[in-house]
Structures are given as structure tokens and as C-alpha cells.
Protein backbone atom coordinates (compact mmCIF):
# COMPACT_ATOMS: atom_id res chain seq x y z
CA LEU A 1 90.93 100.72 108.81
CA LEU A 2 91.40 104.45 110.14
CA VAL A 3 91.49 105.79 113.41
CA SER A 4 91.79 108.90 115.66
CA GLU A 5 94.88 110.73 117.18
CA ALA A 6 93.40 109.36 119.81
CA VAL A 7 93.12 105.98 119.25
CA GLN A 8 96.78 106.48 117.55
CA ARG A 9 98.63 107.64 120.80
CA ARG A 10 97.48 103.73 121.97
CA ILE A 11 98.24 101.20 119.90
CA ARG A 12 101.24 103.51 117.95
CA ASP A 13 103.39 100.44 120.00
CA ARG A 14 101.63 97.98 118.31
CA PHE A 15 100.51 98.92 115.01
CA GLU A 16 102.61 100.54 111.84
CA GLU A 17 100.25 103.80 111.10
CA GLY A 18 100.43 105.86 108.51
CA GLU A 19 99.17 109.52 108.65
CA LEU A 20 96.66 110.76 106.49
CA PRO A 21 95.64 114.61 105.60
CA PRO A 22 93.30 116.06 107.76
CA LEU A 23 89.66 115.03 107.87
CA ALA A 24 86.57 117.57 107.35
CA LEU A 25 83.73 116.17 109.33
CA LYS A 26 80.34 116.89 109.62
CA GLY A 27 79.64 118.37 113.00
CA LYS A 28 83.85 119.49 113.69
CA SER A 29 84.69 122.88 113.18
CA GLU A 30 88.10 121.92 112.70
CA PRO A 31 89.74 119.29 110.40
CA ILE A 32 90.73 116.07 112.49
CA ARG A 33 93.99 114.33 111.99
CA ALA A 34 93.62 110.94 110.87
CA PHE A 35 95.79 107.83 110.45
CA ARG A 36 95.51 104.49 108.55
CA ILE A 37 96.36 101.47 110.02
CA VAL A 38 98.77 99.20 108.42
CA ARG A 39 99.74 96.19 110.02
CA TYR A 40 100.23 94.67 113.27
CA ALA A 41 104.29 95.42 114.50
CA GLY A 42 104.22 92.92 117.53
CA GLY A 43 104.25 94.00 120.92
CA PRO A 44 102.33 92.28 124.02
CA ASP A 45 100.06 89.61 123.41
CA LEU A 46 96.70 90.56 122.64
CA PRO A 47 93.70 88.82 124.77
CA ALA A 48 92.19 86.43 122.35
CA VAL A 49 88.79 87.18 121.16
CA GLN A 50 86.02 84.52 122.26
CA LEU A 51 83.36 84.10 119.77
CA SER A 52 80.54 82.83 120.71
CA PRO A 53 79.17 79.22 120.17
CA PHE A 54 77.41 78.94 116.73
CA ALA A 55 73.96 77.83 116.71
CA GLY A 56 71.46 77.15 113.84
CA ARG A 57 71.99 77.47 110.32
CA GLU A 58 73.24 74.25 109.74
CA ALA A 59 71.49 74.02 106.07
CA GLU A 60 73.36 76.82 105.02
CA LEU A 61 76.70 75.57 106.91
CA ALA A 62 76.47 72.24 104.72
CA GLN A 63 75.77 74.36 101.25
CA LEU A 64 78.94 76.66 102.04
CA GLY A 65 80.85 73.58 103.17
CA SER A 66 80.08 71.53 100.08
CA PHE A 67 81.49 74.57 98.18
CA LEU A 68 84.48 75.01 99.60
CA GLY A 69 85.42 71.25 99.72
CA ARG A 70 85.13 71.21 96.09
CA ALA A 71 86.71 74.78 95.45
CA GLY A 72 89.25 73.63 97.31
CA GLU A 73 90.03 70.43 95.87
CA THR A 74 89.70 70.98 92.06
CA ARG A 75 88.73 74.01 90.44
CA GLY A 76 87.52 77.39 91.78
CA GLY A 77 84.65 78.97 91.27
CA ALA A 78 82.13 82.12 93.40
CA LEU A 79 79.77 81.57 95.82
CA VAL A 80 77.57 84.59 97.08
CA VAL A 81 76.29 84.85 100.52
CA ALA A 82 73.12 87.65 100.24
CA GLY A 83 71.26 89.13 103.41
CA GLU A 84 70.49 92.44 105.22
CA ALA A 85 72.89 93.99 107.52
CA GLY A 86 72.64 92.27 110.56
CA THR A 87 71.85 89.02 109.57
CA GLY A 88 75.19 87.56 110.26
CA LYS A 89 76.47 87.03 106.87
CA SER A 90 80.29 87.34 108.09
CA ARG A 91 79.62 85.03 111.13
CA LEU A 92 77.91 82.45 108.80
CA VAL A 93 81.34 82.62 106.19
CA ALA A 94 84.11 82.36 109.02
CA GLU A 95 82.45 79.35 110.40
CA GLY A 96 82.29 77.61 107.32
CA LEU A 97 86.28 78.64 106.61
CA GLN A 98 87.22 77.31 109.97
CA ARG A 99 85.37 74.15 109.54
CA ALA A 100 86.69 73.88 106.29
CA GLY A 101 89.93 74.54 107.46
CA LEU A 102 90.65 77.47 105.30
CA GLU A 103 92.24 80.41 105.77
CA ALA A 104 90.79 83.34 103.70
CA VAL A 105 92.44 86.46 102.16
CA THR A 106 89.77 89.24 102.60
CA VAL A 107 89.03 92.39 101.38
CA ALA A 108 85.94 94.57 101.89
CA PHE A 109 84.72 96.99 99.64
CA SER A 110 83.75 100.61 101.04
CA PRO A 111 80.40 103.09 100.11
CA ILE A 112 82.82 106.00 99.89
CA ARG A 113 86.37 106.53 99.31
CA LEU A 114 88.34 107.80 101.98
CA PRO A 115 91.75 109.57 102.16
CA GLY A 116 94.16 106.91 101.70
CA GLN A 117 91.95 104.30 100.62
CA ARG A 118 93.36 102.09 98.70
CA ALA A 119 92.34 100.18 95.83
CA PRO A 120 91.48 96.45 96.86
CA GLU A 121 94.04 95.05 94.36
CA VAL A 122 96.19 96.71 96.50
CA GLU A 123 94.71 96.00 100.33
CA ILE A 124 95.15 92.36 98.87
CA PHE A 125 98.69 92.64 97.46
CA ASP A 126 99.36 94.26 100.84
CA ARG A 127 98.34 90.97 102.96
CA PHE A 128 100.78 88.62 100.37
CA THR A 129 103.47 91.08 100.68
CA ALA A 130 103.43 91.96 104.36
CA MET A 131 104.69 87.86 104.99
CA GLY A 132 108.20 86.70 104.73
CA GLU A 133 111.31 88.50 104.81
CA GLY A 134 113.65 90.78 101.82
CA SER A 135 112.23 93.35 99.98
CA VAL A 136 108.61 93.55 98.47
CA GLU A 137 110.16 92.19 94.96
CA ASP A 138 111.73 89.75 96.63
CA ARG A 139 108.67 88.27 98.37
CA ALA A 140 106.76 88.54 95.35
CA ARG A 141 109.06 86.92 93.34
CA SER A 142 109.47 83.59 95.66
CA LEU A 143 105.66 83.14 95.29
CA LEU A 144 105.84 83.38 91.38
CA GLY A 145 109.19 81.93 90.70
CA ASP A 146 109.45 81.70 86.95
CA LEU A 147 106.34 83.85 86.27
CA PHE A 148 107.83 86.81 88.01
CA GLU A 149 109.11 88.33 85.24
CA GLY A 150 106.15 88.36 83.50
CA HIS A 151 104.33 89.99 85.90
CA ARG A 152 107.29 92.79 86.62
CA ARG A 153 105.31 95.37 85.69
CA GLY A 154 102.20 94.37 87.01
CA ILE A 155 103.97 93.98 90.45
CA GLU A 156 106.37 97.00 90.30
CA GLY A 157 102.55 99.18 89.59
CA LEU A 158 101.22 96.78 92.79
CA HIS A 159 103.88 98.20 94.64
CA ARG A 160 103.86 101.98 93.54
CA GLU A 161 100.47 101.84 94.49
CA LEU A 162 100.93 100.46 98.00
CA ASP A 163 103.73 103.07 98.65
CA GLY A 164 101.16 105.92 97.33
CA THR A 165 104.39 107.14 94.67
CA THR A 166 104.57 107.15 90.88
CA GLU A 167 108.19 107.57 91.06
CA GLY A 168 110.03 105.98 88.32
CA ALA A 169 106.37 104.83 86.89
CA PRO A 170 106.85 104.29 82.67
CA ALA A 171 104.50 106.34 80.35
CA GLU A 172 101.50 104.08 79.88
CA ASP A 173 97.55 103.54 79.30
CA PRO A 174 95.90 103.48 82.78
CA GLN A 175 93.36 100.90 81.23
CA ALA A 176 96.27 98.56 80.56
CA ALA A 177 98.29 99.35 84.23
CA ARG A 178 95.02 98.45 85.56
CA GLN A 179 95.18 95.06 83.85
CA ASN A 180 98.47 94.57 84.31
CA ARG A 181 98.22 95.04 88.36
CA TRP A 182 95.06 93.10 88.06
CA ALA A 183 96.94 90.09 86.18
CA ALA A 184 99.29 90.12 88.53
CA LEU A 185 97.70 89.54 91.38
CA SER A 186 95.80 86.96 90.20
CA ALA A 187 99.07 85.13 89.54
CA LEU A 188 99.73 85.79 93.42
CA LEU A 189 96.92 84.61 94.68
CA GLN A 190 97.23 81.41 91.84
CA ALA A 191 100.80 80.51 93.47
CA SER A 192 99.35 81.32 96.96
CA ALA A 193 96.79 78.60 96.70
CA ALA A 194 99.01 75.97 95.02
CA LYS A 195 101.42 76.27 97.90
CA GLN A 196 98.48 76.48 100.77
CA ARG A 197 94.79 75.90 100.35
CA ARG A 198 92.80 79.16 100.69
CA ALA A 199 89.89 81.24 100.02
CA LEU A 200 89.15 84.90 98.18
CA LEU A 201 86.68 86.46 100.31
CA LEU A 202 85.56 89.56 99.03
CA GLU A 203 83.02 91.32 101.63
CA ASP A 204 80.33 93.91 100.77
CA VAL A 205 80.70 93.88 97.33
CA HIS A 206 76.62 95.59 97.05
CA TRP A 207 79.32 99.13 97.74
CA ALA A 208 81.83 98.21 94.69
CA ASP A 209 82.00 101.08 91.61
CA GLU A 210 82.25 100.32 88.21
CA THR A 211 85.80 99.65 88.82
CA GLY A 212 85.38 97.05 91.47
CA GLN A 213 82.95 95.18 89.80
CA GLU A 214 84.85 95.04 86.58
CA PHE A 215 88.27 93.76 88.89
CA ILE A 216 86.01 91.31 90.65
CA GLU A 217 84.79 89.98 87.10
CA PHE A 218 88.41 89.79 86.44
CA LEU A 219 88.78 87.45 89.24
CA MET A 220 86.07 85.59 88.82
CA GLU A 221 87.21 84.46 85.40
CA ALA A 222 91.27 84.23 86.16
CA LEU A 223 90.99 82.00 88.97
CA ALA A 224 87.75 80.30 87.78
CA ASP A 225 89.80 76.96 87.00
CA ARG A 226 91.96 77.55 89.77
CA PRO A 227 91.91 75.75 93.59
CA LEU A 228 90.60 78.80 95.08
CA PRO A 229 87.28 79.26 96.30
CA ILE A 230 85.76 82.79 95.67
CA LEU A 231 83.35 84.49 98.68
CA MET A 232 81.96 87.21 98.49
CA THR A 233 78.95 88.63 101.09
CA THR A 234 76.23 91.63 99.55
CA ARG A 235 73.00 92.83 100.68
CA PRO A 236 70.24 92.44 98.40
CA GLY A 237 68.84 94.85 96.06
CA ILE A 238 71.70 97.65 96.84
CA GLU A 239 73.07 98.67 93.28
CA GLY A 240 77.20 98.72 93.83
């Protein structure tokens, strides 16, 4: 999530953010300052968002609830919710998750890669490591337990990507490094689902580029026999 300098001044006491290189935008004569929101940092309670009561689409909700129930109790699987823009895909999924009592780890794909925008695996990693006490490594270790050492290289790679630094990075084939990061993230997702029922929500997968599509396929295969349902929203007729 990127915000302008004016917005950043209004929310800086509530959110942790990082400044990006100035952005050159169409219609602006000068580059503008931009900030990426990292996480909520506390502050006065925000007013609760009240959604209007969900009405209709009971057939779709029944299918969604059946999938989430099966996948959350036995083994995983993937369900694609397709529809044109503005047809309520995200609202339908949110209602289904609420009725199933599932928390979702969510990441959205975008048609453009903005400065400072992170890869989907890094966004998901940030969701996990933002919770709990101690260092990023300590929090990952607490989830993985005895599996941590086998995924240390991938965890360290995710941490470097999260911090935006290559300091201390070992010489490694880029594809192998990416596979290590994906495997470590998959292990974190599996360990988290074993402790608390969750779902993985991938929004707007039609915008995923080739690497993003490989990432999705990797997760679907790695999590296929785990009780972690994968939900994806997409628009028909758009190639990622």
C-alpha cells in the first residue's frame, strides 16, 4: 500500500512506513514523495468498519462453505472465484471465510510493479513475522521448531528480501535461492495451519506474471495434502 506525503503526515503516528524513491507520475511535473505502509504501529482505536448485511448468493456461499469445511479439516485444495470487476468476488470470499470461522493470510497481485513493492512470498512472510516477540529468526523458529534448520537458508533469504538488503547473502543460483524461499514459506504456512485453522487468499491472480504463476503452482503442489485451503480471485478472459 503506497501513500502520498500528505497522507503519510496524517497517519505516521499510527503506522510504520518506509519512504520510496520519488515517483514520476503522469500529469505531475515533478516527482512526488511516496511511502509504503509496512504495518499498523498502534495508536488510538480506529472506528470499526461496518459492512452492510450480505444478501443473496446463497448457492455460491454454500459451495464456498463446503470447500472450506473439507479443506480445513482434512486436506488442502484450491478454489477459484471468477467474476468481472465489481461483481463482489472479495466480498463473497470474506463472507464465506467469516461464516467458516477462518482467518485468511491475504496477498494481492498487481498489473504493475511499483518501486518498493515486494514479491508475494515476502508479503506473506511479513504477515507471519509481524506477530510475536523477538527477532524475525526467533519468530520463524518458534513456528517451525525442529524444521527451522532445514529451512534456514530460505528464511534468511526471505528476511533479506523483507529488509531490502543483500548484505551477507551467500553466492547462490538465483533460481535455487527463490526455490529455497518458497520452500521455507510453504513450511511456515503448513506449521501455522497446524496450530490454527487458516486459509490462504490470493487476490487478482490474473495479474500474476510468469514468476507469480510459478509461485502459485508451487504453493498448490506443496500444500495439496495439508489442511490449508487456497482461495483465488480472478477475472475471466485476462491473461496474467
